[in-house]
Amino acid sequence: RTRCSRICSECVAVEKCTGLSFFFFQAEDGIRDAQESRGLGDVYKRQDIPLEERLELVANKTFSTQDWTEPLFDAADVCRLGKDLFVQHGSTTNLAGIDWLKRHFEPKGYRVHAVNFPGDPYPIHIDATFTPLRPGLILNNPDRPLPKEQRAVFEKNGWDIVPAAQPVHDEPPPLCYSSVWLAMNVLVLNPTTVVVEASETNIIEQIKGFGMNVIDVPFRDAYAFGGGLHCSTADVRRAGECEDYFPNQ
């Protein structure tokens, strides 16, 4: 195989390597294991841009990550609902990565949807923005609403997307670099029971209003380690069958 002799950031004409990177991507469709970077280009665009421009780029799915370079995705950008995977484009997942996920999972019977959330100037991970509580019900960060055109698959299948209640706190705790919207970072145990950070009484009351049980756990002091209850847990065993919650595409 032909291989670039130096990384693209050192090339005089970066666009010369564009086709080469996609050649590797397409030729190695069968590779499923994690691969080391080949140095085909810088993954990230410049970050020193005004807020208004950042928000416009997020809305157009052109923010932050280069899409002509290597596939990039983070599991925390994926919200799996049965046979459907909703993947957030942003700082940690590019369009090439979403395309890779489609080609890997769709032959196995899953459907992959690219989503983005205009209004978020730092789109990293989906679980403080788009939080499913039970089949048919999702909390959406009101500062980062899912665009209307991306709501169609939810509306066709009778799902409600409800704006989340405002966080109790005006700022994150010391040494925490996440936003106050970790209030939405809850752990769903089953369709009737949710674990919520104990001080987030607004979210707690909202979830109780849906007829669900809430277990409140003091967890705010752990935010400095990089996330909330959902970030800090991983289910290792699931009961039941894989459901198709979106038969109407």
Tab-separated table of C-alpha atoms in Angstrom:
chain	number	residue	atom	x	y	z
A	1	ARG	CA	0.000	0.000	0.000
A	2	THR	CA	1.065	3.535	-0.658
A	3	ARG	CA	1.562	5.494	2.514
A	4	CYS	CA	2.096	9.180	3.167
A	5	SER	CA	5.675	9.819	4.252
A	6	ARG	CA	4.827	12.641	6.635
A	7	ILE	CA	1.830	13.880	8.561
A	8	CYS	CA	-0.532	16.202	6.743
A	9	SER	CA	0.052	19.115	9.106
A	10	GLU	CA	3.556	19.286	7.623
A	11	CYS	CA	2.396	19.091	4.013
A	12	VAL	CA	2.377	22.199	1.862
A	13	ALA	CA	-0.952	21.175	0.304
A	14	VAL	CA	-3.054	19.292	2.820
A	15	GLU	CA	-5.747	18.540	0.288
A	16	LYS	CA	-3.384	16.187	-1.575
A	17	CYS	CA	-3.794	13.669	1.245
A	18	THR	CA	-7.583	13.911	1.356
A	19	GLY	CA	-8.203	11.186	-1.183
A	20	LEU	CA	-5.494	9.012	0.354
A	21	SER	CA	-7.159	9.051	3.784
A	22	PHE	CA	-10.488	7.963	2.334
A	23	PHE	CA	-8.719	5.315	0.273
A	24	PHE	CA	-7.477	3.718	3.488
A	25	PHE	CA	-10.901	4.111	5.099
A	26	GLN	CA	-12.716	2.371	2.253
A	27	ALA	CA	-10.075	-0.272	1.592
A	28	GLU	CA	-10.037	-1.400	5.205
A	29	ASP	CA	-13.777	-1.725	5.669
A	30	GLY	CA	-13.207	-5.184	7.110
A	31	ILE	CA	-10.959	-3.960	9.940
A	32	ARG	CA	-12.907	-3.801	13.211
A	33	ASP	CA	-10.178	-3.527	15.845
A	34	ALA	CA	-8.863	-0.191	17.056
A	35	GLN	CA	-6.094	1.115	14.810
A	36	GLU	CA	-3.273	3.496	15.634
A	37	SER	CA	-3.309	6.830	13.868
A	38	ARG	CA	-1.478	6.753	10.555
A	39	GLY	CA	-0.689	10.439	10.723
A	40	LEU	CA	-2.908	11.268	7.754
A	41	GLY	CA	-3.933	14.613	9.151
A	42	ASP	CA	-4.840	16.692	12.150
A	43	VAL	CA	-8.150	15.535	13.595
A	44	TYR	CA	-9.133	18.927	14.971
A	45	LYS	CA	-9.717	22.286	13.378
A	46	ARG	CA	-8.635	25.498	15.041
A	47	GLN	CA	-10.526	26.267	18.265
A	48	ASP	CA	-9.892	30.005	18.653
A	49	ILE	CA	-13.137	31.101	17.032
A	50	PRO	CA	-15.946	33.382	18.291
A	51	LEU	CA	-18.915	31.822	20.088
A	52	GLU	CA	-21.403	32.700	17.331
A	53	GLU	CA	-19.220	30.993	14.732
A	54	ARG	CA	-18.832	27.934	16.962
A	55	LEU	CA	-22.611	27.582	17.284
A	56	GLU	CA	-23.075	27.936	13.524
A	57	LEU	CA	-20.492	25.212	12.892
A	58	VAL	CA	-22.189	22.912	15.424
A	59	ALA	CA	-25.534	23.410	13.680
A	60	ASN	CA	-23.991	22.553	10.296
A	61	LYS	CA	-22.088	19.484	11.608
A	62	THR	CA	-18.815	21.127	10.580
A	63	PHE	CA	-17.519	21.989	14.042
A	64	SER	CA	-14.200	20.987	15.508
A	65	THR	CA	-13.423	17.656	13.862
A	66	GLN	CA	-12.039	17.184	10.381
A	67	ASP	CA	-14.086	14.775	8.326
A	68	TRP	CA	-11.543	14.105	5.607
A	69	THR	CA	-9.162	12.489	8.051
A	70	GLU	CA	-9.442	9.313	10.138
A	71	PRO	CA	-12.737	7.989	11.571
A	72	LEU	CA	-13.184	9.297	15.106
A	73	PHE	CA	-15.913	8.347	17.571
A	74	ASP	CA	-16.458	8.058	21.314
A	75	ALA	CA	-18.880	5.556	22.863
A	76	ALA	CA	-20.243	8.309	25.121
A	77	ASP	CA	-21.531	10.086	21.999
A	78	VAL	CA	-23.824	7.122	21.289
A	79	CYS	CA	-27.323	6.681	22.704
A	80	ARG	CA	-28.534	3.154	21.962
A	81	LEU	CA	-32.280	2.551	22.026
A	82	GLY	CA	-32.846	-1.076	21.069
A	83	LYS	CA	-32.000	-1.494	17.392
A	84	ASP	CA	-31.273	2.217	16.844
A	85	LEU	CA	-28.060	4.065	17.653
A	86	PHE	CA	-28.220	7.859	17.826
A	87	VAL	CA	-24.695	9.268	17.451
A	88	GLN	CA	-23.808	12.866	18.287
A	89	HIS	CA	-21.472	14.714	15.931
A	90	GLY	CA	-19.105	17.100	17.705
A	91	SER	CA	-15.749	17.350	19.411
A	92	THR	CA	-15.271	13.626	19.959
A	93	THR	CA	-17.062	12.084	16.962
A	94	ASN	CA	-16.701	13.100	13.312
A	95	LEU	CA	-18.849	12.235	10.306
A	96	ALA	CA	-16.296	9.711	9.088
A	97	GLY	CA	-16.619	7.944	12.448
A	98	ILE	CA	-20.413	7.897	12.172
A	99	ASP	CA	-20.112	6.436	8.669
A	100	TRP	CA	-17.773	3.743	10.049
A	101	LEU	CA	-20.337	2.849	12.718
A	102	LYS	CA	-23.057	2.622	10.057
A	103	ARG	CA	-21.031	0.240	7.932
A	104	HIS	CA	-20.183	-1.893	10.950
A	105	PHE	CA	-23.604	-2.109	12.641
A	106	GLU	CA	-26.210	-1.800	9.893
A	107	PRO	CA	-25.354	-5.219	8.346
A	108	LYS	CA	-26.033	-6.659	11.818
A	109	GLY	CA	-29.581	-5.275	11.841
A	110	TYR	CA	-29.021	-1.991	13.667
A	111	ARG	CA	-29.763	1.517	12.401
A	112	VAL	CA	-27.363	4.427	12.960
A	113	HIS	CA	-28.601	8.038	13.022
A	114	ALA	CA	-26.366	11.119	13.047
A	115	VAL	CA	-27.657	13.826	15.400
A	116	ASN	CA	-26.365	17.177	16.576
A	117	PHE	CA	-27.508	19.765	19.081
A	118	PRO	CA	-27.211	23.414	18.005
A	119	GLY	CA	-26.774	25.619	21.033
A	120	ASP	CA	-23.919	23.610	22.521
A	121	PRO	CA	-20.564	25.315	21.799
A	122	TYR	CA	-18.667	22.371	23.322
A	123	PRO	CA	-20.434	19.226	22.043
A	124	ILE	CA	-18.778	16.401	23.980
A	125	HIS	CA	-20.816	13.299	24.902
A	126	ILE	CA	-24.574	12.973	24.645
A	127	ASP	CA	-25.676	12.036	28.177
A	128	ALA	CA	-26.070	15.561	29.542
A	129	THR	CA	-28.057	16.587	26.486
A	130	PHE	CA	-30.325	13.728	25.410
A	131	THR	CA	-31.451	11.346	28.152
A	132	PRO	CA	-33.934	8.492	27.571
A	133	LEU	CA	-35.920	7.672	30.709
A	134	ARG	CA	-38.135	4.860	29.425
A	135	PRO	CA	-39.523	3.693	26.073
A	136	GLY	CA	-41.340	6.642	24.551
A	137	LEU	CA	-39.850	9.382	26.769
A	138	ILE	CA	-36.638	11.421	26.444
A	139	LEU	CA	-35.362	14.450	28.344
A	140	ASN	CA	-33.680	17.005	26.066
A	141	ASN	CA	-31.476	19.818	27.311
A	142	PRO	CA	-33.531	22.980	26.585
A	143	ASP	CA	-30.343	24.909	25.782
A	144	ARG	CA	-29.412	22.276	23.170
A	145	PRO	CA	-32.637	21.195	21.445
A	146	LEU	CA	-32.653	18.429	18.866
A	147	PRO	CA	-33.365	20.063	15.471
A	148	LYS	CA	-36.894	19.664	14.146
A	149	GLU	CA	-35.845	17.663	11.094
A	150	GLN	CA	-34.106	15.105	13.314
A	151	ARG	CA	-37.211	14.577	15.451
A	152	ALA	CA	-39.144	12.845	12.676
A	153	VAL	CA	-38.160	9.291	13.609
A	154	PHE	CA	-39.235	9.922	17.222
A	155	GLU	CA	-42.549	11.498	16.214
A	156	LYS	CA	-43.346	8.649	13.803
A	157	ASN	CA	-42.987	6.179	16.662
A	158	GLY	CA	-44.868	8.071	19.372
A	159	TRP	CA	-41.904	9.250	21.451
A	160	ASP	CA	-42.121	12.405	23.561
A	161	ILE	CA	-39.054	14.652	23.745
A	162	VAL	CA	-39.491	16.819	26.845
A	163	PRO	CA	-37.314	19.804	27.871
A	164	ALA	CA	-35.397	18.950	31.051
A	165	ALA	CA	-35.969	20.948	34.228
A	166	GLN	CA	-33.345	23.555	35.014
A	167	PRO	CA	-30.382	22.480	37.179
A	168	VAL	CA	-30.457	23.605	40.803
A	169	HIS	CA	-26.869	24.868	40.693
A	170	ASP	CA	-25.643	27.917	38.769
A	171	GLU	CA	-22.121	26.557	38.330
A	172	PRO	CA	-20.309	23.238	38.618
A	173	PRO	CA	-18.435	22.306	41.801
A	174	PRO	CA	-14.710	23.092	42.189
A	175	LEU	CA	-12.355	21.283	39.793
A	176	CYS	CA	-15.272	20.100	37.625
A	177	TYR	CA	-14.941	21.019	33.951
A	178	SER	CA	-18.389	19.771	32.963
A	179	SER	CA	-21.467	21.990	32.761
A	180	VAL	CA	-24.267	22.312	35.303
A	181	TRP	CA	-26.291	20.042	33.004
A	182	LEU	CA	-24.754	17.034	34.708
A	183	ALA	CA	-28.112	17.315	36.467
A	184	MET	CA	-29.425	15.307	33.474
A	185	ASN	CA	-26.699	12.691	33.809
A	186	VAL	CA	-28.924	10.132	35.494
A	187	LEU	CA	-28.779	6.345	35.737
A	188	VAL	CA	-31.902	4.518	34.549
A	189	LEU	CA	-32.237	1.151	36.287
A	190	ASN	CA	-35.469	0.100	34.587
A	191	PRO	CA	-38.514	1.764	32.968
A	192	THR	CA	-39.841	2.817	36.378
A	193	THR	CA	-36.724	3.652	38.431
A	194	VAL	CA	-34.057	6.330	37.955
A	195	VAL	CA	-31.031	7.277	40.075
A	196	VAL	CA	-30.519	11.067	40.302
A	197	GLU	CA	-27.932	13.225	42.086
A	198	ALA	CA	-29.508	14.091	45.434
A	199	SER	CA	-29.190	17.878	45.240
A	200	GLU	CA	-30.859	18.123	41.813
A	201	THR	CA	-34.370	18.508	43.195
A	202	ASN	CA	-35.791	20.086	40.015
A	203	ILE	CA	-34.959	17.033	37.913
A	204	ILE	CA	-36.089	14.742	40.740
A	205	GLU	CA	-39.520	16.370	40.891
A	206	GLN	CA	-39.832	16.349	37.113
A	207	ILE	CA	-39.091	12.621	36.878
A	208	LYS	CA	-41.489	11.852	39.739
A	209	GLY	CA	-44.094	13.778	37.774
A	210	PHE	CA	-43.755	11.175	35.019
A	211	GLY	CA	-44.870	8.549	37.530
A	212	MET	CA	-41.389	7.127	38.002
A	213	ASN	CA	-39.520	6.236	41.180
A	214	VAL	CA	-36.371	8.203	42.014
A	215	ILE	CA	-33.392	7.057	44.086
A	216	ASP	CA	-31.443	10.138	45.142
A	217	VAL	CA	-27.702	9.611	45.630
A	218	PRO	CA	-25.252	12.324	46.800
A	219	PHE	CA	-22.738	12.386	43.962
A	220	ARG	CA	-21.867	16.029	43.297
A	221	ASP	CA	-18.444	15.758	44.931
A	222	ALA	CA	-17.503	13.124	42.335
A	223	TYR	CA	-18.148	15.487	39.394
A	224	ALA	CA	-14.530	16.626	39.462
A	225	PHE	CA	-13.503	13.161	38.289
A	226	GLY	CA	-15.185	13.701	34.945
A	227	GLY	CA	-18.922	13.164	35.028
A	228	GLY	CA	-22.129	12.194	36.761
A	229	LEU	CA	-23.956	8.975	37.585
A	230	HIS	CA	-24.324	7.805	34.003
A	231	CYS	CA	-20.682	8.581	33.176
A	232	SER	CA	-19.489	6.639	36.205
A	233	THR	CA	-21.397	3.419	35.572
A	234	ALA	CA	-21.541	0.723	32.897
A	235	ASP	CA	-24.114	-2.020	32.628
A	236	VAL	CA	-22.485	-5.411	32.118
A	237	ARG	CA	-25.587	-7.594	31.898
A	238	ARG	CA	-29.000	-6.913	30.383
A	239	ALA	CA	-32.192	-8.927	30.760
A	240	GLY	CA	-34.772	-9.448	28.040
A	241	GLU	CA	-34.737	-9.213	24.252
A	242	CYS	CA	-33.433	-6.417	22.048
A	243	GLU	CA	-36.536	-4.370	21.226
A	244	ASP	CA	-37.269	-2.377	18.083
A	245	TYR	CA	-38.552	0.937	19.429
A	246	PHE	CA	-38.554	2.650	16.026
A	247	PRO	CA	-40.213	0.305	13.517
A	248	ASN	CA	-41.512	3.309	11.559
A	249	GLN	CA	-38.531	4.830	9.810
